[in-house]
Amino acid sequence: MFNLILFGPPGSGKGTQSEKLISKYGLKHLSTGDLLRSEIAGQTPLGLEAKNFMDKGQLVPDEVVIGMISSALDANPEAAGFLFDGFPRTEAQAEALDKLLKLKKTGIHLMLALDVSEEELVSRLLKRGKTSGRSDDNNETVIRARIAEYHKKTSAVADYYKKFDKVKHVEGEGSIDEIFEALCKEVDKKSGK
Ligand code: B4P
C-alpha cells in the first residue's frame, strides 16, 4: 500500500493535482471537501450541519470529518493506496488518521505540500467562484477567512508529519503540468520507482 497526503492552503491545487495523481498511480481519492459537498447536495443531516461551517469559511468539526474518512476507508478494503486531499486539516485529524491506518497495518508514506502565495490563492478562488457555484468561493471575505483558518489550525499539520520526516514541499505556482511533474518526482523517489 502507498498512502499519500496532498497538503496546502485552499486553492493551492490539491483537487486539481489529485485527479492527475490518482490516475497515474491507481490510488483511491479521498477528498473531505468532495465528501462534504456530496452530503450537502443530498441534504443529509451531516450535510446541513457542515454547510453552516463551510459557508463561513470555517473548518467542519473534527468528529464529523473523521467519521466520514473512517467509513470511506472501510468501504475500500481492496485499495492499492489512498490519496488524502484536504485531510487531515487539524492535529486531531492527523492523530485519528494514524490510528485508523494502524488498524489496517499501514500508515502515511508521504505528505506533499504545495506552496502558493496568498494573493495567488485569492485570485484563483475568486476566478473559480465565477463558474463553480460554490458559495465559499465567490466572496473574498469568506476566502480570506478560509486562509486564516488554514494558518490558525491547519499549517501545523505539516509540522506533525515533519517529525517523522515525511514532508516534501513543492512549488505550487506555475503550469499544472510542471507542478504535476514535480509532485511525481517526489512520489517516485519515495516509492522507489
Ligand atoms: P476543499 O474542498 O478541500 O477545497 P479547497 O481547499 O478550497 O480547494 P483545493 O485546494 O482542492 O482547490 P484547487 O486548489 O484544486 O475544502 C472546502 C471546505 O470544506 C473547507 O473550507 C472546509 O470548510 C471544509 N473541509 C474540507 N475538508 C475538511 C476537513 N478535513 N476538516 C474540516 N473541514 C473541512 O483549485 C482551486 C482553483 O485553482 C481551481 O479553479 C483550479 O482550476 C485553479 N488552479 C489549480 N492549479 C492551478 C495552477 N497551477 N495555476 C492556476 N490555477 C490553478
mmCIF file of N, CA and C in Angstrom, residues 16-85:
data_model
loop_
_atom_site.group_PDB
_atom_site.id
_atom_site.type_symbol
_atom_site.label_atom_id
_atom_site.label_comp_id
_atom_site.label_asym_id
_atom_site.label_seq_id
_atom_site.Cartn_x
_atom_site.Cartn_y
_atom_site.Cartn_z
ATOM 1 N N THR A 16 -7.060 19.750 -8.104
ATOM 2 C CA THR A 16 -6.579 19.684 -9.494
ATOM 3 C C THR A 16 -5.508 18.606 -9.653
ATOM 4 N N GLN A 17 -4.514 18.618 -8.779
ATOM 5 C CA GLN A 17 -3.402 17.668 -8.900
ATOM 6 C C GLN A 17 -3.817 16.263 -8.462
ATOM 7 N N SER A 18 -4.783 16.167 -7.537
ATOM 8 C CA SER A 18 -5.233 14.835 -7.080
ATOM 9 C C SER A 18 -5.760 14.015 -8.244
ATOM 10 N N GLU A 19 -6.558 14.675 -9.114
ATOM 11 C CA GLU A 19 -7.146 13.959 -10.258
ATOM 12 C C GLU A 19 -6.055 13.317 -11.101
ATOM 13 N N LYS A 20 -4.957 14.049 -11.310
ATOM 14 C CA LYS A 20 -3.878 13.541 -12.152
ATOM 15 C C LYS A 20 -3.085 12.443 -11.421
ATOM 16 N N LEU A 21 -2.869 12.640 -10.123
ATOM 17 C CA LEU A 21 -2.076 11.660 -9.364
ATOM 18 C C LEU A 21 -2.807 10.327 -9.240
ATOM 19 N N ILE A 22 -4.137 10.371 -9.002
ATOM 20 C CA ILE A 22 -4.835 9.084 -8.827
ATOM 21 C C ILE A 22 -4.834 8.307 -10.133
ATOM 22 N N SER A 23 -4.922 9.037 -11.246
ATOM 23 C CA SER A 23 -4.974 8.274 -12.494
ATOM 24 C C SER A 23 -3.596 7.695 -12.815
ATOM 25 N N LYS A 24 -2.518 8.384 -12.475
ATOM 26 C CA LYS A 24 -1.179 7.825 -12.744
ATOM 27 C C LYS A 24 -0.828 6.673 -11.785
ATOM 28 N N TYR A 25 -1.165 6.820 -10.515
ATOM 29 C CA TYR A 25 -0.677 5.849 -9.523
ATOM 30 C C TYR A 25 -1.740 4.852 -9.045
ATOM 31 N N GLY A 26 -2.964 4.978 -9.554
ATOM 32 C CA GLY A 26 -4.011 3.997 -9.192
ATOM 33 C C GLY A 26 -4.415 4.062 -7.720
ATOM 34 N N LEU A 27 -4.343 5.270 -7.148
ATOM 35 C CA LEU A 27 -4.742 5.419 -5.741
ATOM 36 C C LEU A 27 -6.224 5.753 -5.649
ATOM 37 N N LYS A 28 -6.804 5.460 -4.503
ATOM 38 C CA LYS A 28 -8.198 5.835 -4.256
ATOM 39 C C LYS A 28 -8.214 7.266 -3.707
ATOM 40 N N HIS A 29 -8.980 8.147 -4.344
ATOM 41 C CA HIS A 29 -9.019 9.557 -3.962
ATOM 42 C C HIS A 29 -10.012 9.796 -2.833
ATOM 43 N N LEU A 30 -9.548 10.304 -1.709
ATOM 44 C CA LEU A 30 -10.467 10.653 -0.621
ATOM 45 C C LEU A 30 -10.352 12.148 -0.337
ATOM 46 N N SER A 31 -11.330 12.904 -0.823
ATOM 47 C CA SER A 31 -11.345 14.356 -0.603
ATOM 48 C C SER A 31 -12.459 14.675 0.385
ATOM 49 N N THR A 32 -12.094 15.219 1.545
ATOM 50 C CA THR A 32 -13.157 15.525 2.522
ATOM 51 C C THR A 32 -14.042 16.663 1.998
ATOM 52 N N GLY A 33 -13.454 17.592 1.214
ATOM 53 C CA GLY A 33 -14.285 18.659 0.629
ATOM 54 C C GLY A 33 -15.349 18.058 -0.291
ATOM 55 N N ASP A 34 -14.944 17.114 -1.171
ATOM 56 C CA ASP A 34 -15.915 16.484 -2.085
ATOM 57 C C ASP A 34 -16.951 15.676 -1.300
ATOM 58 N N LEU A 35 -16.499 14.940 -0.286
ATOM 59 C CA LEU A 35 -17.439 14.126 0.502
ATOM 60 C C LEU A 35 -18.475 15.039 1.182
ATOM 61 N N LEU A 36 -17.989 16.179 1.719
ATOM 62 C CA LEU A 36 -18.912 17.105 2.397
ATOM 63 C C LEU A 36 -19.885 17.728 1.398
ATOM 64 N N ARG A 37 -19.366 18.123 0.221
ATOM 65 C CA ARG A 37 -20.263 18.731 -0.776
ATOM 66 C C ARG A 37 -21.300 17.730 -1.264
ATOM 67 N N SER A 38 -20.951 16.440 -1.293
ATOM 68 C CA SER A 38 -21.968 15.472 -1.731
ATOM 69 C C SER A 38 -23.022 15.252 -0.632
ATOM 70 N N GLU A 39 -22.617 15.373 0.636
ATOM 71 C CA GLU A 39 -23.611 15.327 1.731
ATOM 72 C C GLU A 39 -24.547 16.544 1.653
ATOM 73 N N ILE A 40 -23.972 17.713 1.296
ATOM 74 C CA ILE A 40 -24.801 18.935 1.190
ATOM 75 C C ILE A 40 -25.796 18.770 0.039
ATOM 76 N N ALA A 41 -25.291 18.256 -1.099
ATOM 77 C CA ALA A 41 -26.174 18.079 -2.261
ATOM 78 C C ALA A 41 -27.313 17.115 -1.927
ATOM 79 N N GLY A 42 -27.026 16.096 -1.106
ATOM 80 C CA GLY A 42 -28.052 15.115 -0.727
ATOM 81 C C GLY A 42 -28.926 15.599 0.431
ATOM 82 N N GLN A 43 -28.642 16.806 0.921
ATOM 83 C CA GLN A 43 -29.394 17.413 2.034
ATOM 84 C C GLN A 43 -29.526 16.489 3.238
ATOM 85 N N THR A 44 -28.431 15.783 3.531
ATOM 86 C CA THR A 44 -28.430 14.890 4.708
ATOM 87 C C THR A 44 -28.220 15.754 5.968
ATOM 88 N N PRO A 45 -28.537 15.224 7.166
ATOM 89 C CA PRO A 45 -28.300 15.996 8.390
ATOM 90 C C PRO A 45 -26.834 16.412 8.516
ATOM 91 N N LEU A 46 -25.915 15.494 8.156
ATOM 92 C CA LEU A 46 -24.481 15.820 8.223
ATOM 93 C C LEU A 46 -24.162 16.983 7.278
ATOM 94 N N GLY A 47 -24.740 16.930 6.068
ATOM 95 C CA GLY A 47 -24.506 17.988 5.079
ATOM 96 C C GLY A 47 -25.038 19.329 5.570
ATOM 97 N N LEU A 48 -26.212 19.308 6.178
ATOM 98 C CA LEU A 48 -26.803 20.569 6.655
ATOM 99 C C LEU A 48 -25.949 21.165 7.774
ATOM 100 N N GLU A 49 -25.408 20.302 8.633
ATOM 101 C CA GLU A 49 -24.545 20.799 9.710
ATOM 102 C C GLU A 49 -23.255 21.382 9.107
ATOM 103 N N ALA A 50 -22.671 20.626 8.159
ATOM 104 C CA ALA A 50 -21.393 21.044 7.563
ATOM 105 C C ALA A 50 -21.525 22.387 6.832
ATOM 106 N N LYS A 51 -22.650 22.573 6.139
ATOM 107 C CA LYS A 51 -22.841 23.777 5.322
ATOM 108 C C LYS A 51 -22.698 25.060 6.160
ATOM 109 N N ASN A 52 -23.218 25.016 7.380
ATOM 110 C CA ASN A 52 -23.113 26.188 8.269
ATOM 111 C C ASN A 52 -21.675 26.626 8.460
ATOM 112 N N PHE A 53 -20.766 25.664 8.600
ATOM 113 C CA PHE A 53 -19.349 25.985 8.805
ATOM 114 C C PHE A 53 -18.704 26.398 7.481
ATOM 115 N N MET A 54 -18.969 25.629 6.425
ATOM 116 C CA MET A 54 -18.287 25.865 5.147
ATOM 117 C C MET A 54 -18.638 27.242 4.573
ATOM 118 N N ASP A 55 -19.902 27.649 4.706
ATOM 119 C CA ASP A 55 -20.319 28.948 4.171
ATOM 120 C C ASP A 55 -19.630 30.106 4.876
ATOM 121 N N LYS A 56 -19.125 29.865 6.084
ATOM 122 C CA LYS A 56 -18.429 30.952 6.796
ATOM 123 C C LYS A 56 -16.913 30.847 6.613
ATOM 124 N N GLY A 57 -16.464 29.824 5.878
ATOM 125 C CA GLY A 57 -15.028 29.644 5.680
ATOM 126 C C GLY A 57 -14.369 28.932 6.842
ATOM 127 N N GLN A 58 -15.192 28.334 7.725
ATOM 128 C CA GLN A 58 -14.625 27.642 8.895
ATOM 129 C C GLN A 58 -14.470 26.149 8.628
ATOM 130 N N LEU A 59 -13.627 25.507 9.428
ATOM 131 C CA LEU A 59 -13.496 24.053 9.316
ATOM 132 C C LEU A 59 -14.712 23.391 9.950
ATOM 133 N N VAL A 60 -15.098 22.264 9.373
ATOM 134 C CA VAL A 60 -16.182 21.444 9.911
ATOM 135 C C VAL A 60 -15.612 20.704 11.147
ATOM 136 N N PRO A 61 -16.435 20.438 12.200
ATOM 137 C CA PRO A 61 -15.873 19.790 13.405
ATOM 138 C C PRO A 61 -15.148 18.469 13.102
ATOM 139 N N ASP A 62 -14.060 18.240 13.853
ATOM 140 C CA ASP A 62 -13.215 17.066 13.631
ATOM 141 C C ASP A 62 -14.009 15.761 13.605
ATOM 142 N N GLU A 63 -14.946 15.577 14.579
ATOM 143 C CA GLU A 63 -15.615 14.267 14.663
ATOM 144 C C GLU A 63 -16.415 13.953 13.396
ATOM 145 N N VAL A 64 -16.911 15.007 12.727
ATOM 146 C CA VAL A 64 -17.693 14.789 11.503
ATOM 147 C C VAL A 64 -16.789 14.256 10.392
ATOM 148 N N VAL A 65 -15.645 14.944 10.163
ATOM 149 C CA VAL A 65 -14.794 14.511 9.046
ATOM 150 C C VAL A 65 -14.055 13.207 9.362
ATOM 151 N N ILE A 66 -13.707 12.986 10.621
ATOM 152 C CA ILE A 66 -13.015 11.738 10.972
ATOM 153 C C ILE A 66 -13.964 10.554 10.737
ATOM 154 N N GLY A 67 -15.227 10.719 11.105
ATOM 155 C CA GLY A 67 -16.229 9.656 10.876
ATOM 156 C C GLY A 67 -16.379 9.354 9.393
ATOM 157 N N MET A 68 -16.374 10.415 8.575
ATOM 158 C CA MET A 68 -16.525 10.223 7.124
ATOM 159 C C MET A 68 -15.342 9.465 6.550
ATOM 160 N N ILE A 69 -14.125 9.820 6.998
ATOM 161 C CA ILE A 69 -12.920 9.153 6.473
ATOM 162 C C ILE A 69 -12.888 7.698 6.937
ATOM 163 N N SER A 70 -13.273 7.465 8.175
ATOM 164 C CA SER A 70 -13.286 6.104 8.690
ATOM 165 C C SER A 70 -14.206 5.216 7.835
ATOM 166 N N SER A 71 -15.416 5.724 7.516
ATOM 167 C CA SER A 71 -16.336 4.949 6.675
ATOM 168 C C SER A 71 -15.759 4.740 5.278
ATOM 169 N N ALA A 72 -15.108 5.780 4.735
ATOM 170 C CA ALA A 72 -14.565 5.656 3.377
ATOM 171 C C ALA A 72 -13.430 4.629 3.344
ATOM 172 N N LEU A 73 -12.623 4.567 4.401
ATOM 173 C CA LEU A 73 -11.543 3.560 4.438
ATOM 174 C C LEU A 73 -12.146 2.159 4.482
ATOM 175 N N ASP A 74 -13.178 1.994 5.316
ATOM 176 C CA ASP A 74 -13.816 0.673 5.431
ATOM 177 C C ASP A 74 -14.488 0.251 4.124
ATOM 178 N N ALA A 75 -14.964 1.244 3.365
ATOM 179 C CA ALA A 75 -15.687 0.930 2.124
ATOM 180 C C ALA A 75 -14.737 0.547 0.985
ATOM 181 N N ASN A 76 -13.434 0.694 1.198
ATOM 182 C CA ASN A 76 -12.470 0.421 0.117
ATOM 183 C C ASN A 76 -11.367 -0.533 0.553
ATOM 184 N N PRO A 77 -11.728 -1.764 0.983
ATOM 185 C CA PRO A 77 -10.718 -2.674 1.520
ATOM 186 C C PRO A 77 -9.687 -3.127 0.482
ATOM 187 N N GLU A 78 -10.038 -3.043 -0.804
ATOM 188 C CA GLU A 78 -9.130 -3.546 -1.847
ATOM 189 C C GLU A 78 -8.190 -2.473 -2.399
ATOM 190 N N ALA A 79 -8.274 -1.237 -1.883
ATOM 191 C CA ALA A 79 -7.494 -0.139 -2.481
ATOM 192 C C ALA A 79 -5.988 -0.418 -2.414
ATOM 193 N N ALA A 80 -5.282 -0.016 -3.496
ATOM 194 C CA ALA A 80 -3.815 -0.189 -3.535
ATOM 195 C C ALA A 80 -3.138 0.889 -2.707
ATOM 196 N N GLY A 81 -3.911 1.900 -2.340
ATOM 197 C CA GLY A 81 -3.387 3.014 -1.553
ATOM 198 C C GLY A 81 -4.373 4.154 -1.637
ATOM 199 N N PHE A 82 -4.197 5.138 -0.771
ATOM 200 C CA PHE A 82 -5.136 6.267 -0.729
ATOM 201 C C PHE A 82 -4.399 7.581 -0.956
ATOM 202 N N LEU A 83 -5.101 8.491 -1.639
ATOM 203 C CA LEU A 83 -4.624 9.869 -1.719
ATOM 204 C C LEU A 83 -5.582 10.708 -0.883
ATOM 205 N N PHE A 84 -5.097 11.252 0.213
ATOM 206 C CA PHE A 84 -5.922 12.091 1.083
ATOM 207 C C PHE A 84 -5.775 13.545 0.621
ATOM 208 N N ASP A 85 -6.908 14.143 0.244
ATOM 209 C CA ASP A 85 -6.924 15.502 -0.322
ATOM 210 C C ASP A 85 -7.766 16.385 0.602
#
